[in-house]
């Protein structure tokens, strides 16, 4: 048994969903999504038993390119995030009707296939192919099934596509340069290349541009809020819950080990960029009137802190960043789903037009409040574990980094609770707000369960990722 089978399940699932027709597409997509999640758990069990589930075979001899999929603790954690969130996201969409739904759900599974491939690939060119493939489905999902004016949506989506593609080309140039030095795209061979300090700086910056746009970090974030707002909620969930983690994961897996001298020399600068994103995202979120835009800028603040943790070059920083990636994936999917539930009933995302929901639906109010508290890193929630570990790692570098990074908790608590107050509290709204359906309730309960379980007991994930992160850190400090 090897990890390539997970990609086959998702790829076949995408085609099967398309061929199933509009009537059955959602159910077929959910079936393959659940199959991928179940198989990922089986693979995890084999990995924990010490079996080698990685897959390597020669693809092209000249140039030397391999189909190489590496299954270590870090990639397994990100694979599980992808395959578990995919069926949750698909299931959350069952309350909506989509035209040409067979294409819509097929694109979701194809995007999941591409993102899983990105997390698993250990050949540079294969990794680049998966990285770019993930752009295609989200482009069409946002363009065809998005919200608002068609022209504005088109501008936002095209800007995102061009930004991301342009940044990725610099990464491709870096891979080609490294191939000329190593004679191979395999990550083990690229790690062994001896580069001068100047060469490492250029390689580091080439990768940084690709990752800073994808994450996104300021000032490369200008595409984010509009795309999150214009995309259908399923697309926003895929972007914020999984796709931006590709950039954060890649910083640890590719950028830092390939250019360790540059990473150490300019560490404080890139930590400062991440911290600046925390403060900027939090301040801008305070002024948002659209619920999805507020959540988009909140996400920008959280990923800025995660990025700062990755650039500390410490085990605590890496570990906290990965924990926070997974926690953020679940909480942001839950929050955007809450926004979608409200939109289904009120047909608005303007916060000022909401309010008075609590008196009509106490169950929904309770679940929404739990997600808000998880977002602001309340102790006993998963986000607290990741944020505390990242802030601790920042304090080891400079206490001011930790203090400034901690603004994500202070400001986050303010704007999230203020948003909750305006959306849910106040006098009963004249519009009728039906209580959550069974499907909606199941989706929210799954997300909340994960956030509480790993908030109370994060050891399984810590044990899974720590050996891989130690290996990467050893490579950086070689």
Coordinates of C-alpha atoms in Angstrom, one line a residue:
X1 CA 0.0 0.0 0.0
X2 CA 1.4 3.4 -0.9
X3 CA 0.3 7.0 -0.7
X4 CA -0.3 7.4 -4.4
X5 CA -3.6 5.6 -4.1
X6 CA -5.1 8.6 -2.3
X7 CA -4.4 10.7 -5.4
X8 CA -6.0 8.0 -7.6
X9 CA -9.2 8.0 -5.5
X10 CA -9.5 11.8 -5.7
X11 CA -8.7 11.9 -9.5
X12 CA -11.1 9.1 -10.3
X13 CA -13.7 10.7 -8.1
X14 CA -13.5 13.9 -10.0
X15 CA -14.3 12.1 -13.3
X16 CA -16.9 9.9 -11.7
X17 CA -18.7 12.9 -10.3
X18 CA -18.7 14.6 -13.7
X19 CA -20.1 11.5 -15.4
X20 CA -22.7 11.0 -12.7
X21 CA -24.8 13.9 -13.9
X22 CA -26.2 16.9 -12.1
X23 CA -28.7 14.9 -10.0
X24 CA -26.2 12.6 -8.4
X25 CA -23.1 14.7 -8.5
X26 CA -23.1 15.9 -4.9
X27 CA -23.7 12.5 -3.5
X28 CA -21.0 10.9 -5.7
X29 CA -18.5 13.7 -4.7
X30 CA -19.3 13.1 -1.0
X31 CA -18.8 9.4 -1.4
X32 CA -15.3 9.8 -3.0
X33 CA -14.5 12.6 -0.5
X34 CA -15.3 10.2 2.4
X35 CA -13.4 7.4 0.7
X36 CA -10.3 9.6 0.5
X37 CA -10.6 10.6 4.1
X38 CA -11.1 7.0 5.2
X39 CA -8.1 5.8 3.2
X40 CA -6.0 8.7 4.6
X41 CA -6.7 7.3 8.1
X42 CA -5.7 3.8 6.9
X43 CA -2.5 5.2 5.5
X44 CA -1.8 7.0 8.8
X45 CA -2.1 3.7 10.6
X46 CA 0.3 2.0 8.3
X47 CA 2.7 5.0 8.7
X48 CA 2.5 4.8 12.5
X49 CA 3.3 1.1 12.3
X50 CA 6.6 2.1 10.6
X51 CA 5.7 1.0 7.1
X52 CA 7.1 2.9 4.1
X53 CA 4.1 4.3 2.2
X54 CA 6.1 6.7 0.1
X55 CA 6.1 6.2 -3.7
X56 CA 9.0 6.9 -6.1
X57 CA 9.3 5.9 -9.8
X58 CA 11.1 7.3 -12.8
X59 CA 8.9 9.4 -15.0
X60 CA 11.2 11.1 -17.5
X61 CA 14.8 10.3 -17.9
X62 CA 16.0 13.5 -19.6
X63 CA 15.4 15.8 -17.8
X64 CA 15.6 13.6 -14.7
X65 CA 12.0 13.8 -13.3
X66 CA 10.4 11.3 -10.9
X67 CA 6.9 10.7 -9.7
X68 CA 8.0 11.0 -6.1
X69 CA 5.5 11.2 -3.2
X70 CA 7.0 11.5 0.3
X71 CA 4.8 10.5 3.2
X72 CA 6.4 11.7 6.4
X73 CA 4.6 13.1 9.5
X74 CA 4.4 16.6 8.1
X75 CA 2.9 15.7 4.8
X76 CA 0.6 13.1 6.4
X77 CA -0.8 15.9 8.7
X78 CA -1.5 18.1 5.7
X79 CA -2.9 15.3 3.7
X80 CA -5.4 14.5 6.5
X81 CA -6.3 18.2 6.7
X82 CA -7.1 18.2 3.0
X83 CA -9.0 14.9 2.9
X84 CA -11.0 15.5 6.0
X85 CA -12.0 19.0 5.1
X86 CA -13.0 18.1 1.6
X87 CA -16.1 16.0 2.4
X88 CA -17.0 18.5 5.2
X89 CA -16.9 21.3 2.6
X90 CA -18.9 19.2 0.1
X91 CA -21.5 18.3 2.7
X92 CA -21.9 21.9 3.7
X93 CA -22.9 22.8 0.2
X94 CA -26.0 20.5 0.2
X95 CA -28.2 23.4 1.2
X96 CA -27.5 25.2 -2.1
X97 CA -28.5 24.6 -5.7
X98 CA -25.8 24.9 -8.3
X99 CA -26.3 25.1 -12.0
X100 CA -24.2 22.4 -13.8
X101 CA -23.5 20.8 -10.4
X102 CA -21.6 17.9 -12.0
X103 CA -18.9 20.3 -13.1
X104 CA -19.0 22.2 -9.7
X105 CA -18.4 19.1 -7.6
X106 CA -15.9 17.5 -10.0
X107 CA -13.8 20.7 -9.8
X108 CA -13.9 20.5 -5.9
X109 CA -12.5 16.9 -6.0
X110 CA -9.9 17.8 -8.7
X111 CA -8.8 20.7 -6.6
X112 CA -8.5 18.4 -3.6
X113 CA -6.4 16.0 -5.8
X114 CA -4.1 18.9 -6.8
X115 CA -3.7 20.2 -3.2
X116 CA -3.0 16.7 -1.8
X117 CA -0.4 16.2 -4.6
X118 CA 1.3 19.5 -3.6
X119 CA 1.6 18.3 0.0
X120 CA 3.0 14.9 -1.0
X121 CA 5.3 15.7 -3.9
X122 CA 9.0 15.4 -3.2
X123 CA 10.1 16.0 -6.8
X124 CA 10.5 19.7 -7.5
X125 CA 8.9 19.7 -10.9
X126 CA 6.0 17.4 -9.9
X127 CA 5.4 19.7 -6.9
X128 CA 5.3 22.7 -9.3
X129 CA 2.8 20.9 -11.5
X130 CA 0.4 20.1 -8.6
X131 CA 0.9 23.7 -7.3
X132 CA -0.3 25.1 -10.6
X133 CA -3.0 22.5 -11.2
X134 CA -4.8 23.7 -8.0
X135 CA -5.3 27.1 -9.6
X136 CA -7.4 25.9 -12.4
X137 CA -10.5 24.5 -10.5
X138 CA -10.7 27.4 -8.0
X139 CA -10.5 29.9 -10.9
X140 CA -13.6 28.4 -12.5
X141 CA -15.4 27.8 -9.2
X142 CA -15.0 31.5 -8.3
X143 CA -15.7 32.8 -11.8
X144 CA -18.8 30.7 -12.7
X145 CA -20.5 30.1 -9.4
X146 CA -19.3 33.3 -7.5
X147 CA -21.4 36.1 -6.0
X148 CA -22.1 39.7 -7.0
X149 CA -21.6 41.5 -10.2
X150 CA -20.2 39.3 -12.9
X151 CA -17.7 41.9 -14.2
X152 CA -16.4 42.7 -10.7
X153 CA -16.1 39.0 -9.9
X154 CA -14.2 38.4 -13.2
X155 CA -11.7 41.2 -12.3
X156 CA -11.1 39.8 -8.8
X157 CA -10.6 36.2 -10.0
X158 CA -8.4 37.1 -12.9
X159 CA -6.2 39.3 -10.6
X160 CA -5.9 36.4 -8.3
X161 CA -5.0 34.0 -11.1
X162 CA -2.4 36.3 -12.6
X163 CA -0.8 37.2 -9.3
X164 CA -0.4 33.6 -8.2
X165 CA 0.8 32.4 -11.6
X166 CA 3.3 35.2 -11.9
X167 CA 4.7 34.5 -8.5
X168 CA 5.0 30.8 -9.2
X169 CA 7.1 31.4 -12.4
X170 CA 9.8 32.8 -10.1
X171 CA 9.7 29.5 -8.2
X172 CA 10.0 27.5 -11.4
X173 CA 13.1 29.5 -12.4
X174 CA 14.6 28.7 -9.0
X175 CA 13.8 25.0 -9.5
X176 CA 15.5 25.0 -13.0
X177 CA 18.6 26.7 -11.5
X178 CA 18.7 24.1 -8.7
X179 CA 18.3 21.3 -11.2
X180 CA 21.4 22.5 -13.1
X181 CA 23.3 22.2 -9.9
X182 CA 21.9 18.9 -8.7
X183 CA 21.0 17.0 -11.9
X184 CA 17.7 16.0 -10.3
X185 CA 14.5 17.5 -9.0
X186 CA 14.3 15.1 -6.0
X187 CA 14.1 17.0 -2.8
X188 CA 16.9 14.9 -1.2
X189 CA 19.2 15.8 -4.1
X190 CA 18.3 19.5 -4.0
X191 CA 19.0 19.6 -0.2
X192 CA 22.6 18.5 -0.9
X193 CA 23.4 21.3 -3.3
X194 CA 26.1 23.7 -2.1
X195 CA 25.0 27.2 -2.9
X196 CA 26.8 30.4 -2.1
X197 CA 25.2 33.0 0.2
X198 CA 24.2 35.1 -2.8
X199 CA 22.7 32.2 -4.7
X200 CA 20.8 31.2 -1.6
X201 CA 19.4 34.7 -1.2
X202 CA 18.0 34.7 -4.8
X203 CA 16.6 31.2 -4.4
X204 CA 15.0 32.3 -1.1
X205 CA 13.4 35.4 -2.6
X206 CA 12.1 33.5 -5.6
X207 CA 10.3 31.0 -3.4
X208 CA 9.2 33.7 -1.0
X209 CA 7.4 35.6 -3.8
X210 CA 5.4 32.5 -4.8
X211 CA 4.5 31.7 -1.2
X212 CA 3.8 35.2 0.0
X213 CA 1.2 35.6 -2.7
X214 CA -0.4 32.3 -2.0
X215 CA -0.5 32.6 1.8
X216 CA -1.0 35.7 1.5
X217 CA 1.4 38.1 3.3
X218 CA 1.4 41.8 3.0
X219 CA 2.0 43.6 0.7
X220 CA 1.1 40.7 -1.6
X221 CA -2.4 40.3 -0.1
X222 CA -4.4 42.6 -2.3
X223 CA -6.2 39.8 -4.2
X224 CA -7.5 38.1 -1.1
X225 CA -10.5 39.9 0.4
X226 CA -12.2 40.5 -2.9
X227 CA -11.8 36.9 -4.0
X228 CA -13.0 35.6 -0.6
X229 CA -16.0 37.8 -0.9
X230 CA -16.8 37.1 -4.6
X231 CA -16.2 33.3 -4.5
X232 CA -19.0 31.0 -3.5
X233 CA -18.7 29.9 0.1
X234 CA -17.4 26.5 -0.9
X235 CA -14.6 28.2 -2.9
X236 CA -13.8 30.5 0.0
X237 CA -13.6 27.4 2.3
X238 CA -11.2 25.7 -0.1
X239 CA -9.0 28.8 -0.4
X240 CA -8.8 29.7 3.3
X241 CA -9.1 26.2 4.8
X242 CA -6.7 24.3 2.6
X243 CA -5.1 26.2 -0.3
X244 CA -3.3 28.9 1.6
X245 CA -1.8 26.2 3.7
X246 CA 0.1 25.1 0.6
X247 CA 2.2 28.2 0.9
X248 CA 2.8 27.9 4.6
X249 CA 3.7 24.2 4.3
X250 CA 6.1 24.9 1.4
X251 CA 8.0 27.5 3.5
X252 CA 8.9 24.7 5.9
X253 CA 9.4 21.9 3.3
X254 CA 11.1 23.8 0.5
X255 CA 12.1 27.4 1.1
X256 CA 14.0 27.2 4.4
X257 CA 15.9 24.0 3.9
X258 CA 17.0 25.0 0.3
X259 CA 18.3 28.4 1.4
X260 CA 19.2 28.1 5.1
X261 CA 21.9 30.9 5.1
X262 CA 19.5 33.4 3.7
X263 CA 16.8 32.2 6.1
X264 CA 19.1 32.8 9.1
X265 CA 20.5 36.1 7.8
X266 CA 17.1 37.7 7.2
X267 CA 15.0 35.9 9.7
X268 CA 13.9 39.0 11.6
X269 CA 12.8 40.8 8.5
X270 CA 10.5 38.0 7.4
X271 CA 9.2 37.5 11.0
X272 CA 8.4 41.3 10.9
X273 CA 6.5 40.9 7.7
X274 CA 4.4 38.2 9.2
X275 CA 3.7 40.3 12.4
X276 CA 2.8 43.3 10.2
X277 CA 0.2 41.1 8.5
X278 CA -1.2 40.3 12.0
X279 CA -1.6 43.9 12.9
X280 CA -2.8 45.1 9.5
X281 CA -5.4 42.3 9.1
X282 CA -6.7 42.9 12.6
X283 CA -7.1 46.7 12.2
X284 CA -8.7 46.4 8.8
X285 CA -11.1 43.7 10.0
X286 CA -12.4 46.2 12.6
X287 CA -13.8 48.5 9.9
X288 CA -15.5 45.8 7.7
X289 CA -19.2 46.0 7.1
X290 CA -19.4 42.8 5.0
X291 CA -19.3 39.6 7.1
X292 CA -17.2 37.6 4.6
X293 CA -14.7 40.4 4.2
X294 CA -14.3 40.7 8.0
X295 CA -13.6 36.9 8.1
X296 CA -11.2 37.3 5.2
X297 CA -9.1 40.0 7.0
X298 CA -9.3 37.9 10.2
X299 CA -7.8 35.0 8.3
X300 CA -5.1 37.4 7.0
X301 CA -4.1 38.2 10.6
X302 CA -4.0 34.6 11.6
X303 CA -1.9 33.4 8.7
X304 CA 0.5 36.3 9.3
X305 CA 1.2 34.9 12.8
X306 CA 1.6 31.3 11.4
X307 CA 4.1 32.7 8.8
X308 CA 6.0 34.5 11.6
X309 CA 6.3 31.1 13.4
X310 CA 7.7 29.3 10.4
X311 CA 10.5 32.0 10.0
X312 CA 11.6 31.6 13.6
X313 CA 13.7 28.5 12.5
X314 CA 12.9 26.9 15.8
X315 CA 11.2 23.6 16.6
X316 CA 8.6 25.3 18.6
X317 CA 7.9 27.8 15.8
X318 CA 7.6 25.0 13.2
X319 CA 5.4 22.9 15.5
X320 CA 3.2 25.8 16.5
X321 CA 2.8 26.9 12.9
X322 CA 1.7 23.4 11.7
X323 CA -0.7 23.0 14.6
X324 CA -2.2 26.5 13.9
X325 CA -2.4 25.6 10.1
X326 CA -4.7 22.7 11.0
X327 CA -6.7 24.5 13.6
X328 CA -7.1 27.6 11.4
X329 CA -8.3 25.3 8.6
X330 CA -11.2 24.0 10.6
X331 CA -12.2 27.2 12.4
X332 CA -12.2 29.3 9.2
X333 CA -14.3 26.7 7.4
X334 CA -16.7 26.8 10.3
X335 CA -16.9 30.6 10.3
X336 CA -17.5 30.9 6.6
X337 CA -20.1 28.2 6.8
X338 CA -21.9 30.3 9.5
X339 CA -21.8 33.3 7.1
X340 CA -23.4 31.0 4.4
X341 CA -26.1 29.8 6.8
X342 CA -27.0 33.4 7.6
X343 CA -27.0 34.3 3.9
X344 CA -29.3 31.5 3.0
X345 CA -32.0 33.0 5.4
X346 CA -31.4 36.7 5.2
X347 CA -29.9 37.0 1.7
X348 CA -27.4 39.5 2.8
X349 CA -23.8 39.6 4.1
X350 CA -24.0 43.2 5.4
X351 CA -23.6 43.1 9.2
X352 CA -25.8 46.1 9.8
X353 CA -28.8 44.3 8.2
X354 CA -28.5 41.3 10.6
X355 CA -29.0 41.2 14.4
X356 CA -31.7 39.7 16.6
X357 CA -31.0 36.1 15.5
X358 CA -30.2 34.7 19.0
X359 CA -33.9 34.9 20.1
X360 CA -35.0 32.8 17.1
X361 CA -32.3 30.1 17.1
X362 CA -30.4 29.4 20.3
X363 CA -28.7 26.3 19.0
X364 CA -27.2 28.1 16.1
X365 CA -26.2 31.0 18.4
X366 CA -24.4 28.6 20.7
X367 CA -22.4 26.9 17.9
X368 CA -21.5 30.3 16.3
X369 CA -20.3 31.6 19.7
X370 CA -18.1 28.5 20.1
X371 CA -16.5 29.1 16.7
X372 CA -15.9 32.8 17.6
X373 CA -14.2 31.8 20.8
X374 CA -12.1 29.2 19.1
X375 CA -11.0 31.8 16.5
X376 CA -9.8 34.1 19.3
X377 CA -7.8 31.2 20.8
X378 CA -9.8 30.5 23.9
X379 CA -7.9 28.0 26.1
X380 CA -9.2 24.4 25.5
X381 CA -9.6 25.1 21.8
X382 CA -7.2 23.9 19.1
X383 CA -6.3 27.4 18.1
X384 CA -5.0 28.2 21.6
X385 CA -2.5 25.4 21.3
X386 CA -1.0 26.6 18.0
X387 CA -1.1 30.3 18.8
X388 CA 0.5 29.9 22.3
X389 CA 3.3 27.8 20.8
X390 CA 4.0 30.3 18.0
X391 CA 4.0 33.2 20.4
X392 CA 6.4 31.3 22.7
X393 CA 8.7 30.7 19.8
X394 CA 8.6 34.4 18.9
X395 CA 9.5 35.3 22.5
X396 CA 12.6 33.2 22.1
X397 CA 13.7 35.4 19.2
X398 CA 12.6 38.8 20.6
X399 CA 10.0 39.5 23.2
X400 CA 8.6 42.4 21.1
X401 CA 7.8 39.9 18.4
X402 CA 5.6 38.0 20.8
X403 CA 4.0 41.2 22.2
X404 CA 3.1 42.5 18.8
X405 CA 2.1 39.1 17.5
X406 CA -0.2 38.8 20.5
X407 CA -2.3 41.6 19.1
X408 CA -4.0 39.0 17.0
X409 CA -5.6 37.7 20.2
X410 CA -6.5 41.1 21.7
X411 CA -7.8 42.8 18.5
X412 CA -9.2 39.5 17.3
X413 CA -11.3 39.1 20.5
X414 CA -12.6 42.7 20.1
X415 CA -13.6 42.6 16.4
X416 CA -15.0 39.0 16.5
X417 CA -17.1 39.6 19.7
X418 CA -18.2 42.9 18.3
X419 CA -19.2 41.2 15.0
X420 CA -21.1 38.5 17.0
X421 CA -22.9 41.1 19.0
X422 CA -24.1 43.0 15.8
X423 CA -25.0 39.8 13.9
X424 CA -26.7 37.7 16.6
X425 CA -27.9 39.9 19.5
X426 CA -30.3 42.8 19.8
X427 CA -34.0 42.9 19.3
X428 CA -35.7 40.1 17.4
X429 CA -35.2 40.6 13.6
X430 CA -38.3 41.1 11.5
X431 CA -37.0 38.5 9.1
X432 CA -37.6 34.8 10.1
X433 CA -34.4 32.9 10.8
X434 CA -35.1 29.2 10.7
X435 CA -33.1 27.0 13.0
X436 CA -30.2 25.0 11.5
X437 CA -31.1 22.0 9.4
X438 CA -29.7 18.5 10.2
X439 CA -27.1 18.8 7.5
X440 CA -26.0 22.3 8.7
X441 CA -25.9 21.0 12.3
X442 CA -23.8 18.0 11.5
X443 CA -21.3 20.1 9.6
X444 CA -20.9 22.6 12.5
X445 CA -20.7 19.8 15.1
X446 CA -17.9 18.0 13.2
X447 CA -15.9 21.2 13.1
X448 CA -16.5 22.0 16.8
X449 CA -15.7 18.5 17.8
X450 CA -12.3 18.6 16.1
X451 CA -11.5 22.0 17.6
X452 CA -12.3 20.9 21.1
X453 CA -10.8 17.4 20.9
X454 CA -7.4 18.5 19.7
X455 CA -7.6 21.6 21.9
X456 CA -7.7 19.3 24.9
X457 CA -5.5 16.5 23.5
X458 CA -3.1 17.7 20.7
X459 CA -0.6 15.0 21.4
X460 CA -1.4 12.7 18.4
X461 CA -0.7 15.6 16.0
X462 CA 2.4 16.7 17.9
X463 CA 3.8 13.2 17.9
X464 CA 3.0 12.8 14.2
X465 CA 4.7 16.0 13.0
X466 CA 7.7 16.5 15.4
X467 CA 10.1 13.9 13.9
X468 CA 9.7 15.4 10.4
X469 CA 10.1 18.9 11.7
X470 CA 13.3 17.9 13.6
X471 CA 14.7 16.4 10.3
X472 CA 14.0 19.7 8.4
X473 CA 15.5 21.7 11.2
X474 CA 18.6 19.5 11.1
X475 CA 18.8 20.2 7.4
X476 CA 18.5 23.9 7.9
X477 CA 21.3 23.9 10.6
X478 CA 23.6 21.6 8.5

